[in-house]
Tab-separated table of C-alpha atoms in Angstrom:
chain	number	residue	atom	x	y	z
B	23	UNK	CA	7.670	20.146	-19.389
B	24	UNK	CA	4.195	19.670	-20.069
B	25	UNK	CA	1.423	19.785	-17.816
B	26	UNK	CA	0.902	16.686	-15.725
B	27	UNK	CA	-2.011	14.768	-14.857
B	28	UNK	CA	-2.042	13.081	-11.212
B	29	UNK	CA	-2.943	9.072	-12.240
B	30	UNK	CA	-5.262	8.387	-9.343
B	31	UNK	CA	-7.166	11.622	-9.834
B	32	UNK	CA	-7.333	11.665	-13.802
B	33	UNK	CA	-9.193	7.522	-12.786
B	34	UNK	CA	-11.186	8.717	-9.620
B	35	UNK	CA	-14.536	8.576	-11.602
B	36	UNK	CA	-13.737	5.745	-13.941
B	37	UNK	CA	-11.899	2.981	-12.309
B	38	UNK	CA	-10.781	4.209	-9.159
B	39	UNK	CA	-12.099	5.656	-5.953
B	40	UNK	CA	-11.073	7.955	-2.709
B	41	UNK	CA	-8.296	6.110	-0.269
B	42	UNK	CA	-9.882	8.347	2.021
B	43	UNK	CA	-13.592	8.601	2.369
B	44	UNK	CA	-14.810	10.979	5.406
B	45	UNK	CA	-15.811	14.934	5.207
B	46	UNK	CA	-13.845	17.346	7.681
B	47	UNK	CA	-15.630	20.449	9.599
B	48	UNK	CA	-13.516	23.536	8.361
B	49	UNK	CA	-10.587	23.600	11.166
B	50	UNK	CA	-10.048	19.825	10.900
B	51	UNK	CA	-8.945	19.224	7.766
B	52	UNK	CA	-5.615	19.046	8.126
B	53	UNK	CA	-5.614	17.636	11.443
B	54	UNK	CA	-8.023	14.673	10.237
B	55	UNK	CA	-5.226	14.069	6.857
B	56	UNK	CA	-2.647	13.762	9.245
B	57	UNK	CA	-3.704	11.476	11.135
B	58	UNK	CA	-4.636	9.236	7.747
B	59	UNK	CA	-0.671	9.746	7.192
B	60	UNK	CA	-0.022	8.398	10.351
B	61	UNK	CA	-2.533	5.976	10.331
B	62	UNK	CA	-0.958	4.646	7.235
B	63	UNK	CA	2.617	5.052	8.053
B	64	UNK	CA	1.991	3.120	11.398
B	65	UNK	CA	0.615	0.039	9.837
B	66	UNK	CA	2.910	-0.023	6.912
B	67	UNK	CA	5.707	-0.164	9.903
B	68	UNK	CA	3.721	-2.481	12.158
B	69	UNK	CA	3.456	-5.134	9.666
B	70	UNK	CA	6.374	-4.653	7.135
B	71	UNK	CA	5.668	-8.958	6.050
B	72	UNK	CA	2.231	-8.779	5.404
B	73	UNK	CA	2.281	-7.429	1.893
B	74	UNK	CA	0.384	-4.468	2.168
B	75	UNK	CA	-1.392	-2.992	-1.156
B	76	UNK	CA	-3.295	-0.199	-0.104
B	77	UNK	CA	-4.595	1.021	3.284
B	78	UNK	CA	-8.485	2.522	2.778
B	79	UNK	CA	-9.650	4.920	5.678
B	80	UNK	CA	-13.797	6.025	5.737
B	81	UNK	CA	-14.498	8.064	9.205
B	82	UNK	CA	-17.351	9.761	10.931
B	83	UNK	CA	-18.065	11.687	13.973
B	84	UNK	CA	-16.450	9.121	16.108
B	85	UNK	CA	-15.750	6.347	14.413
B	86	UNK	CA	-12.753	5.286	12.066
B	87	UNK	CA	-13.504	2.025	9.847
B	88	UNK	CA	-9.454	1.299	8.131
B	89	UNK	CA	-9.586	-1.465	5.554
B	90	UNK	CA	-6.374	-3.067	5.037
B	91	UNK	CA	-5.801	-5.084	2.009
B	92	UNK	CA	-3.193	-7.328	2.150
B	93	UNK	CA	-1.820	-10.636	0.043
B	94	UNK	CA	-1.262	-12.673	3.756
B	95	UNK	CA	-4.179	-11.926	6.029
B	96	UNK	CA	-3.531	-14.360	8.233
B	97	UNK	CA	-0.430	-12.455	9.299
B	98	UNK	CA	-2.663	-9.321	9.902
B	99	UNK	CA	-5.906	-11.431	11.786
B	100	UNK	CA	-3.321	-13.512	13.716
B	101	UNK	CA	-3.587	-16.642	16.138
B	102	UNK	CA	-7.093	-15.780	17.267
B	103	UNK	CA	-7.720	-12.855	16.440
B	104	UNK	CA	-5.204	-11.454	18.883
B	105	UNK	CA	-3.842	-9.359	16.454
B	106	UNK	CA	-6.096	-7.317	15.426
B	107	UNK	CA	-7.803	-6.604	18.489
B	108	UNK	CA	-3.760	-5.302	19.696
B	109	UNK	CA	-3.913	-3.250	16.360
B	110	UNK	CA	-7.261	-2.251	17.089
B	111	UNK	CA	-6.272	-0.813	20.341
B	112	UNK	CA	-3.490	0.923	19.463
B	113	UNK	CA	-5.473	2.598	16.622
B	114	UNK	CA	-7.591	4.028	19.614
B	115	UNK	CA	-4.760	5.436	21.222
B	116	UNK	CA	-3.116	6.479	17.990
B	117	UNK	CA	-6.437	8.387	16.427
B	118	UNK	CA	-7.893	9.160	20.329
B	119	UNK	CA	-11.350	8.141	18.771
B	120	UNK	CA	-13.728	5.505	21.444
B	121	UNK	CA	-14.461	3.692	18.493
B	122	UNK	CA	-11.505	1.673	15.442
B	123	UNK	CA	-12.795	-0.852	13.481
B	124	UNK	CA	-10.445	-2.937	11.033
B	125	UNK	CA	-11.645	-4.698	8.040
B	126	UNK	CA	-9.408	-6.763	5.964
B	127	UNK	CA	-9.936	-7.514	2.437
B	128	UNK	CA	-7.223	-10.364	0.952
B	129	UNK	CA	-5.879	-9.868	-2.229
B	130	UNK	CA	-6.764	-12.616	-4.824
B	131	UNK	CA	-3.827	-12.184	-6.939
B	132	UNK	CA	-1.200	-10.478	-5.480
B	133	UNK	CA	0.760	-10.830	-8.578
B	134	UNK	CA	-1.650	-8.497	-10.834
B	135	UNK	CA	-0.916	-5.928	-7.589
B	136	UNK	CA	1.329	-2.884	-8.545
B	137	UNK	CA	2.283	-2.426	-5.406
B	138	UNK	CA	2.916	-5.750	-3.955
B	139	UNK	CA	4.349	-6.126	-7.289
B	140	UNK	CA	7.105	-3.258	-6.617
B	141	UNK	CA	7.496	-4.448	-3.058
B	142	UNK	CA	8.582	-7.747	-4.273
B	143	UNK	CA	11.006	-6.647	-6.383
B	144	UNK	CA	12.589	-3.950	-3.938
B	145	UNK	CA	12.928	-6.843	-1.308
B	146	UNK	CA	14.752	-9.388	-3.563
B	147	UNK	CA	17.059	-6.315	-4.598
B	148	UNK	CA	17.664	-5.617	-0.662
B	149	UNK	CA	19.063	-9.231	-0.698
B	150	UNK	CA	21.292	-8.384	-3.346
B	151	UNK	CA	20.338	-10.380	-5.939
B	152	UNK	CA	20.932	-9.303	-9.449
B	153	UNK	CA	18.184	-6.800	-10.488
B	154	UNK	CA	17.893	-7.934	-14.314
B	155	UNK	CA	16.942	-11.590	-12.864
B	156	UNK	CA	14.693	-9.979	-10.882
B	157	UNK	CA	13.179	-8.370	-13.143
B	158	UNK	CA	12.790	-10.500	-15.503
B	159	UNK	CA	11.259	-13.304	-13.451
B	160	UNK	CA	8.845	-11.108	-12.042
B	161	UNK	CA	8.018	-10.018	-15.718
B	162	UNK	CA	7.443	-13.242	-16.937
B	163	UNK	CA	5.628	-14.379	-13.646
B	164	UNK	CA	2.842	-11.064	-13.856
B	165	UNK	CA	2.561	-11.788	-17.392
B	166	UNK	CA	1.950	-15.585	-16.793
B	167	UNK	CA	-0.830	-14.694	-14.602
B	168	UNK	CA	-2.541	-12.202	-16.930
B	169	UNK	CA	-1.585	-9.223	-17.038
B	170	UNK	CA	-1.647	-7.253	-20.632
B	171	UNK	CA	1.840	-5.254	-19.751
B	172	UNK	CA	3.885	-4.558	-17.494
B	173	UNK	CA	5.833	-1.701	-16.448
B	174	UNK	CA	9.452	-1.501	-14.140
B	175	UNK	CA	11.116	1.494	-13.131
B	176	UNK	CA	14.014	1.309	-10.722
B	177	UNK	CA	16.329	3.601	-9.604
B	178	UNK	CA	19.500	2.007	-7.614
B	179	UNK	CA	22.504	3.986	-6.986
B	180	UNK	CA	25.857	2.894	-5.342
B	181	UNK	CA	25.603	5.085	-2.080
B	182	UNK	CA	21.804	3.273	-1.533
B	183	UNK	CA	22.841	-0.134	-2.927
B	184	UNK	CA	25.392	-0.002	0.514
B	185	UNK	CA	22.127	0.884	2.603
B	186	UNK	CA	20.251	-2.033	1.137
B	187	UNK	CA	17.568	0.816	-0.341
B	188	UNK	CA	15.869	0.001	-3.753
B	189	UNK	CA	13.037	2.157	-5.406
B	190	UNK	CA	11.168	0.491	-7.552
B	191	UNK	CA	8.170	1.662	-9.161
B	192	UNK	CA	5.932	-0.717	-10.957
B	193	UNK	CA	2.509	-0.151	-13.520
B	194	UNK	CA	0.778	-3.774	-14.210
B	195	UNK	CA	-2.059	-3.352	-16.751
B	196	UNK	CA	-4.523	-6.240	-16.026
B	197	UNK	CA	-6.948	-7.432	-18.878
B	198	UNK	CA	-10.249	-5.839	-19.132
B	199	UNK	CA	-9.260	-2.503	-19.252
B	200	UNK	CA	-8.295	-0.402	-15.958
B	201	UNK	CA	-4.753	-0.140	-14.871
B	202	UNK	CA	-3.150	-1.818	-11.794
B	203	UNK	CA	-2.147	1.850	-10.122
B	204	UNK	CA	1.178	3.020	-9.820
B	205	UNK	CA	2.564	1.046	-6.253
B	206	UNK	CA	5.897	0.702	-5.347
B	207	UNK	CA	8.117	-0.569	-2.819
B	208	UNK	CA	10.665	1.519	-0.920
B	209	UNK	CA	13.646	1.039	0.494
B	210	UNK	CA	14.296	0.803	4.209
């Protein structure tokens, strides 16, 4: 094997940034990226329908800013508001910081998304539908919006076809140089 290059880290400089912007003291390092993990594992879970691309987390002394962005923001603001001031709260309790802000960003074109892409396709497989359809439509869909190329890798075996798992991993290279990021949807 040769040596690998980590895609988000070989782009950090060019086209890409940090999901994680803060600076930790020397014994909170690890306790400050697990709590990002958890931070993004509990809204991935707490809004599984509101197409989720990437989760962005900036903190200081004692404040945590988390920029969601997502392809429905209305299912993430909610009647009112009320929604995000419930997340909000239960940010506080989840990070034990006085101060969680929320900012959400709404994807223009969720189709030119890697990882909404890859989430798409994992939920139609979940429903059982036949993956080369699938595939194909998407294909011709992310093309039809603009994309340069597109890229599908999925893995579905019989054991996790009878779960209703698919893992799909998805590269969409947009025009104008820069890639779309490797996203993905998992099964669950």
């Amino acid at each position: 094997m040769g040596q690998k290059t980590h895609p988000v880290g070989y782009r950090l400089s060019v086209s890409k940034k940090w999901n994680s912007n803060w600076f930790a003291r020397k014994n909170n390092f690890s306790l400050d990226l697990e709590e990002d993990v958890k931070i993004r594992k509990y809204i991935g879970h707490r809004l599984p329908n509101a197409g989720i691309s990437k989760i962005e987390i900036a903190r200081s002394s004692k404040k945590v800013t988390v920029t969601i962005f997502t392809a429905r923001p209305g299912i993430v603001i909610g009647r009112g508001g009320e929604e995000v001031n419930r997340l909000k709260k239960e940010l506080r309790q989840l990070t034990g910081k006085k101060d969680a802000q929320i900012n959400i960003s709404e994807v223009k074109r969720p189709e030119l998304d890697a990882a909404l892409v890859g989430a798409n396709i994992a939920h139609q497989l979940k429903k059982k539908i036949s993956y080369r359809r699938v595939v194909n439509k998407t294909i011709q869909s992310t093309m039809r919006m603009g994309a340069e190329g597109i890229l599908s890798l999925i893995h579905i075996s019989e054991p996790t076809r009878r779960r209703g798992m698919a893992y799909c991993g998805v590269w969409v290279e947009k025009k104008g140089g820069g890639g779309g990021g490797g996203g993905g949807g998992g099964g669950g």
